[in-house]
Amino acid sequence: MRTIERLTRRGLLVRGLSWLAALAAEAVSRPVRVRADIGDFAGTDWVGKTRAGRYRKFYINYWKPMRRIDPESWRLEVTGRVRQPAVFRRDDLLEFPTRTQSSRLKCVECWSARADWNGFAASELERRVRPLPDARGVVFHCADEYKEYLSREALNDSRTLLVHTINGEPLTDEHGFPLRVIIPFKYGYKNPKAILKMEYVAEPRPGTWSRIGPYSRDGTILPGTDHPLEFDKEPRRIFGGAITQY
Ligand SMILES: Nc1nc2c(c(=O)[nH]1)N[C@H]1C(S)=C(S)[C@@H](COP(=O)(O)O)O[C@H]1N2
Ligand SMILES: [Mo]
């Protein structure tokens, strides 16, 4: 009798605990599920796709909502087909010589927006890690599980920057803190944000968007119509490549 009673109580306790665990899991996963589309992440530990508030003038794309990156524990890993794989802290990268450029980020889904971007050339990293002769390009692995590939030629173009500063301020979580690519002659999807790892590879790889959408792997901006957010999406002709006329 006693044993049965104890078993029953234990059973109840176990059931109670698993219910609590399920409730906790629900509480943790719910914000992610709800925000998997467009959300307002202001004031939360999360960041993701947003068009709210001030981001109406510069949309934010993230493949998946992710936790904001802690600047102290973040590291950039540079690995793959290199002689000297290396890990960099944010402070290491802030010491590299920088360049500022005003350029327009053009999403393949119509909109565009301009900012002042400040950062360093890929050659700063390459001097240190020394890519092997067969290293043709780099796969960027991002904190939201986004992946993108750039050839070394595109990465080392004089207009391409590894950016840590936007409009004179540290890159926001929304725009890819602590490090992103800006490559103005390619569509937005070739401008990976929140980079964790750069993997030098011998063969080109498809990135996240060119795998799921009807988008080219190369991502060079094509002639067509642009809808710049600062001009209320008023349509503008574009001629292909970087948008420099506005
Ligand atoms: N990590 C990561 N980087 C990313 C993306 C993404 O989903 N995840 N989206 C790309 C796309 S499609 C665009 S248009 C730009 C948008 O940059 P923004 O969010 O700073 O406006 O980020 C690119 N970089
Ligand atoms: Mo995009």
Tab-separated table of N, CA and C in Angstrom, residues 134-225:
chain	number	residue	atom	x	y	z
A	134	ASP	N	45.231	27.006	-53.791
A	134	ASP	CA	43.960	26.483	-54.341
A	134	ASP	C	42.726	27.131	-53.703
A	135	ALA	N	42.896	28.097	-52.806
A	135	ALA	CA	41.743	28.743	-52.151
A	135	ALA	C	41.094	29.704	-53.136
A	136	ARG	N	39.936	29.316	-53.692
A	136	ARG	CA	39.280	30.146	-54.714
A	136	ARG	C	38.266	31.098	-54.119
A	137	GLY	N	37.777	30.774	-52.952
A	137	GLY	CA	36.737	31.630	-52.377
A	137	GLY	C	36.536	31.359	-50.901
A	138	VAL	N	35.539	32.030	-50.340
A	138	VAL	CA	35.284	31.948	-48.904
A	138	VAL	C	33.800	31.678	-48.666
A	139	VAL	N	33.521	30.726	-47.772
A	139	VAL	CA	32.156	30.537	-47.282
A	139	VAL	C	32.046	31.279	-45.946
A	140	PHE	N	31.054	32.155	-45.857
A	140	PHE	CA	30.777	32.872	-44.609
A	140	PHE	C	29.708	32.108	-43.846
A	141	HIS	N	30.009	31.772	-42.600
A	141	HIS	CA	29.048	31.093	-41.736
A	141	HIS	C	28.556	32.125	-40.728
A	142	CYS	N	27.245	32.328	-40.672
A	142	CYS	CA	26.685	33.413	-39.870
A	142	CYS	C	25.930	32.872	-38.653
A	143	ALA	N	25.702	33.771	-37.701
A	143	ALA	CA	25.107	33.375	-36.418
A	143	ALA	C	23.665	32.887	-36.549
A	144	ASP	N	22.983	33.277	-37.637
A	144	ASP	CA	21.603	32.809	-37.841
A	144	ASP	C	21.555	31.601	-38.782
A	145	GLU	N	22.698	30.931	-38.929
A	145	GLU	CA	22.841	29.736	-39.777
A	145	GLU	C	22.767	30.058	-41.269
A	146	TYR	N	22.832	31.349	-41.588
A	146	TYR	CA	22.917	31.779	-42.994
A	146	TYR	C	24.334	31.484	-43.489
A	147	LYS	N	24.416	31.100	-44.773
A	147	LYS	CA	25.727	30.867	-45.377
A	147	LYS	C	25.786	31.584	-46.709
A	148	GLU	N	26.932	32.162	-47.029
A	148	GLU	CA	27.101	32.765	-48.349
A	148	GLU	C	28.538	32.579	-48.791
A	149	TYR	N	28.698	32.562	-50.124
A	149	TYR	CA	30.019	32.330	-50.718
A	149	TYR	C	30.421	33.541	-51.540
A	150	LEU	N	31.680	33.957	-51.424
A	150	LEU	CA	32.244	34.965	-52.325
A	150	LEU	C	33.557	34.445	-52.876
A	151	SER	N	33.770	34.661	-54.184
A	151	SER	CA	35.078	34.329	-54.746
A	151	SER	C	36.111	35.259	-54.116
A	152	ARG	N	37.358	34.867	-54.136
A	152	ARG	CA	38.382	35.755	-53.567
A	152	ARG	C	38.519	37.016	-54.396
A	153	GLU	N	38.222	36.907	-55.690
A	153	GLU	CA	38.270	38.084	-56.553
A	153	GLU	C	37.225	39.112	-56.095
A	154	ALA	N	36.000	38.650	-55.854
A	154	ALA	CA	34.940	39.564	-55.392
A	154	ALA	C	35.275	40.117	-54.002
A	155	LEU	N	35.776	39.242	-53.149
A	155	LEU	CA	36.095	39.643	-51.773
A	155	LEU	C	37.200	40.700	-51.734
A	156	ASN	N	38.134	40.608	-52.683
A	156	ASN	CA	39.270	41.533	-52.685
A	156	ASN	C	39.075	42.711	-53.644
A	157	ASP	N	37.849	42.864	-54.172
A	157	ASP	CA	37.535	44.021	-55.009
A	157	ASP	C	37.700	45.297	-54.168
A	158	SER	N	38.115	46.390	-54.816
A	158	SER	CA	38.393	47.619	-54.047
A	158	SER	C	37.127	48.181	-53.388
A	159	ARG	N	35.922	47.758	-53.854
A	159	ARG	CA	34.668	48.271	-53.271
A	159	ARG	C	34.131	47.371	-52.155
A	160	THR	N	34.794	46.251	-51.919
A	160	THR	CA	34.291	45.297	-50.922
A	160	THR	C	34.916	45.580	-49.562
A	161	LEU	N	34.080	45.610	-48.524
A	161	LEU	CA	34.570	45.907	-47.173
A	161	LEU	C	34.077	44.872	-46.177
A	162	LEU	N	34.918	44.566	-45.198
A	162	LEU	CA	34.471	43.833	-44.013
A	162	LEU	C	34.142	44.906	-42.979
A	163	VAL	N	32.864	45.059	-42.705
A	163	VAL	CA	32.346	46.250	-42.034
A	163	VAL	C	32.065	45.993	-40.555
A	164	HIS	N	32.540	46.918	-39.696
A	164	HIS	CA	32.182	46.861	-38.273
A	164	HIS	C	31.502	48.139	-37.786
A	165	THR	N	31.372	49.139	-38.680
A	165	THR	CA	30.861	50.451	-38.279
A	165	THR	C	29.880	50.961	-39.325
A	166	ILE	N	28.721	51.436	-38.869
A	166	ILE	CA	27.716	51.983	-39.788
A	166	ILE	C	27.382	53.409	-39.359
A	167	ASN	N	27.449	54.336	-40.297
A	167	ASN	CA	27.148	55.753	-40.020
A	167	ASN	C	27.879	56.249	-38.777
A	168	GLY	N	29.134	55.836	-38.626
A	168	GLY	CA	29.980	56.303	-37.534
A	168	GLY	C	29.761	55.614	-36.194
A	169	GLU	N	28.848	54.634	-36.151
A	169	GLU	CA	28.557	53.922	-34.895
A	169	GLU	C	28.866	52.437	-35.091
A	170	PRO	N	29.109	51.714	-33.957
A	170	PRO	CA	29.279	50.265	-34.099
A	170	PRO	C	28.075	49.669	-34.829
A	171	LEU	N	28.348	48.721	-35.704
A	171	LEU	CA	27.276	48.044	-36.439
A	171	LEU	C	26.198	47.598	-35.444
A	172	THR	N	24.936	47.862	-35.740
A	172	THR	CA	23.868	47.397	-34.841
A	172	THR	C	23.679	45.888	-35.020
A	173	ASP	N	23.065	45.265	-34.011
A	173	ASP	CA	22.741	43.842	-34.133
A	173	ASP	C	21.924	43.602	-35.397
A	174	GLU	N	20.996	44.529	-35.664
A	174	GLU	CA	20.116	44.384	-36.817
A	174	GLU	C	20.913	44.366	-38.123
A	175	HIS	N	21.921	45.228	-38.227
A	175	HIS	CA	22.685	45.305	-39.478
A	175	HIS	C	23.890	44.360	-39.499
A	176	GLY	N	24.015	43.475	-38.481
A	176	GLY	CA	25.015	42.411	-38.604
A	176	GLY	C	26.171	42.438	-37.632
A	177	PHE	N	25.982	43.095	-36.471
A	177	PHE	CA	27.048	43.149	-35.470
A	177	PHE	C	27.611	41.753	-35.222
A	178	PRO	N	28.902	41.577	-35.024
A	178	PRO	CA	29.935	42.621	-35.029
A	178	PRO	C	30.644	42.790	-36.369
A	179	LEU	N	30.322	41.929	-37.360
A	179	LEU	CA	31.062	41.994	-38.624
A	179	LEU	C	30.184	41.507	-39.764
A	180	ARG	N	30.179	42.296	-40.856
A	180	ARG	CA	29.438	41.894	-42.045
A	180	ARG	C	30.238	42.259	-43.280
A	181	VAL	N	29.787	41.749	-44.416
A	181	VAL	CA	30.364	42.125	-45.706
A	181	VAL	C	29.490	43.206	-46.336
A	182	ILE	N	30.131	44.196	-46.961
A	182	ILE	CA	29.437	45.114	-47.872
A	182	ILE	C	30.133	45.022	-49.229
A	183	ILE	N	29.343	44.589	-50.224
A	183	ILE	CA	29.851	44.411	-51.589
A	183	ILE	C	28.816	45.024	-52.530
A	184	PRO	N	28.963	46.347	-52.840
A	184	PRO	CA	27.850	47.118	-53.411
A	184	PRO	C	27.434	46.736	-54.825
A	185	PHE	N	28.245	45.989	-55.555
A	185	PHE	CA	27.837	45.608	-56.923
A	185	PHE	C	27.099	44.272	-56.943
A	186	LYS	N	26.892	43.683	-55.780
A	186	LYS	CA	26.108	42.439	-55.706
A	186	LYS	C	24.875	42.656	-54.840
A	187	TYR	N	23.835	41.853	-55.103
A	187	TYR	CA	22.595	41.940	-54.323
A	187	TYR	C	22.873	41.713	-52.845
A	188	GLY	N	21.944	42.202	-52.023
A	188	GLY	CA	22.055	42.101	-50.573
A	188	GLY	C	22.411	40.711	-50.072
A	189	TYR	N	21.881	39.679	-50.727
A	189	TYR	CA	22.115	38.330	-50.189
A	189	TYR	C	23.578	37.903	-50.248
A	190	LYS	N	24.409	38.640	-51.040
A	190	LYS	CA	25.851	38.352	-51.062
A	190	LYS	C	26.606	39.185	-50.011
A	191	ASN	N	25.873	39.838	-49.107
A	191	ASN	CA	26.462	40.715	-48.066
A	191	ASN	C	26.203	40.105	-46.683
A	192	PRO	N	26.849	38.968	-46.353
A	192	PRO	CA	26.519	38.268	-45.106
A	192	PRO	C	26.790	39.103	-43.856
A	193	LYS	N	25.923	38.894	-42.845
A	193	LYS	CA	25.964	39.648	-41.591
A	193	LYS	C	26.260	38.698	-40.432
A	194	ALA	N	26.585	39.276	-39.277
A	194	ALA	CA	26.780	38.496	-38.042
A	194	ALA	C	27.670	37.277	-38.318
A	195	ILE	N	28.843	37.558	-38.894
A	195	ILE	CA	29.741	36.476	-39.337
A	195	ILE	C	30.442	35.837	-38.138
A	196	LEU	N	30.454	34.499	-38.124
A	196	LEU	CA	31.186	33.759	-37.088
A	196	LEU	C	32.450	33.133	-37.650
A	197	LYS	N	32.345	32.709	-38.915
A	197	LYS	CA	33.482	31.951	-39.476
A	197	LYS	C	33.624	32.246	-40.958
A	198	MET	N	34.883	32.412	-41.391
A	198	MET	CA	35.197	32.497	-42.822
A	198	MET	C	36.021	31.261	-43.164
A	199	GLU	N	35.466	30.466	-44.075
A	199	GLU	CA	36.101	29.201	-44.444
A	199	GLU	C	36.602	29.297	-45.880
A	200	TYR	N	37.913	29.324	-46.059
A	200	TYR	CA	38.481	29.353	-47.415
A	200	TYR	C	38.303	27.979	-48.044
A	201	VAL	N	37.778	27.973	-49.279
A	201	VAL	CA	37.468	26.710	-49.954
A	201	VAL	C	38.026	26.711	-51.375
A	202	ALA	N	38.199	25.503	-51.919
A	202	ALA	CA	38.772	25.354	-53.257
A	202	ALA	C	37.705	25.409	-54.346
A	203	GLU	N	36.430	25.142	-53.990
A	203	GLU	CA	35.344	25.110	-54.971
A	203	GLU	C	34.233	26.059	-54.538
A	204	PRO	N	33.592	26.753	-55.513
A	204	PRO	CA	32.447	27.603	-55.155
A	204	PRO	C	31.331	26.783	-54.513
A	205	ARG	N	30.598	27.411	-53.595
A	205	ARG	CA	29.458	26.733	-52.948
A	205	ARG	C	28.227	27.627	-53.071
A	206	PRO	N	27.052	27.027	-53.214
A	206	PRO	CA	25.840	27.860	-53.239
A	206	PRO	C	25.559	28.419	-51.848
A	207	GLY	N	25.083	29.667	-51.785
A	207	GLY	CA	24.699	30.260	-50.501
A	207	GLY	C	23.240	29.959	-50.202
A	208	THR	N	22.807	30.407	-49.019
A	208	THR	CA	21.441	30.109	-48.557
A	208	THR	C	20.386	30.560	-49.571
A	209	TRP	N	20.462	31.814	-50.043
A	209	TRP	CA	19.401	32.316	-50.923
A	209	TRP	C	19.419	31.676	-52.297
A	210	SER	N	20.607	31.444	-52.861
A	210	SER	CA	20.627	30.870	-54.209
A	210	SER	C	20.228	29.391	-54.174
A	211	ARG	N	20.221	28.792	-52.976
A	211	ARG	CA	19.728	27.412	-52.870
A	211	ARG	C	18.216	27.358	-52.821
A	212	ILE	N	17.587	28.368	-52.172
A	212	ILE	CA	16.129	28.277	-51.986
A	212	ILE	C	15.339	29.172	-52.935
A	213	GLY	N	15.965	30.183	-53.506
A	213	GLY	CA	15.217	31.118	-54.349
A	213	GLY	C	15.727	31.088	-55.783
A	214	PRO	N	15.027	31.776	-56.681
A	214	PRO	CA	15.439	31.793	-58.091
A	214	PRO	C	16.534	32.843	-58.323
A	215	TYR	N	17.541	32.835	-57.480
A	215	TYR	CA	18.564	33.879	-57.523
A	215	TYR	C	19.900	33.294	-57.950
A	216	SER	N	20.661	34.094	-58.713
A	216	SER	CA	21.933	33.588	-59.225
A	216	SER	C	22.916	33.364	-58.085
A	217	ARG	N	23.827	32.437	-58.306
A	217	ARG	CA	24.873	32.217	-57.302
A	217	ARG	C	25.825	33.400	-57.255
A	218	ASP	N	26.018	34.017	-58.427
A	218	ASP	CA	26.974	35.117	-58.534
A	218	ASP	C	26.439	36.390	-57.856
A	219	GLY	N	25.149	36.663	-58.027
A	219	GLY	CA	24.499	37.768	-57.316
A	219	GLY	C	24.842	39.163	-57.804
A	220	THR	N	25.453	39.291	-59.000
A	220	THR	CA	25.717	40.636	-59.527
A	220	THR	C	24.388	41.337	-59.819
A	221	ILE	N	24.263	42.613	-59.428
A	221	ILE	CA	23.012	43.363	-59.619
A	221	ILE	C	22.727	43.518	-61.109
A	222	LEU	N	21.503	43.158	-61.524
A	222	LEU	CA	21.102	43.195	-62.924
A	222	LEU	C	20.367	44.499	-63.231
A	223	PRO	N	20.321	44.886	-64.525
A	223	PRO	CA	19.512	46.046	-64.900
A	223	PRO	C	18.054	45.792	-64.544
A	224	GLY	N	17.318	46.852	-64.187
A	224	GLY	CA	15.906	46.679	-63.815
A	224	GLY	C	15.381	47.903	-63.103
A	225	THR	N	14.486	47.670	-62.149
A	225	THR	CA	13.863	48.759	-61.397
A	225	THR	C	14.184	48.592	-59.921
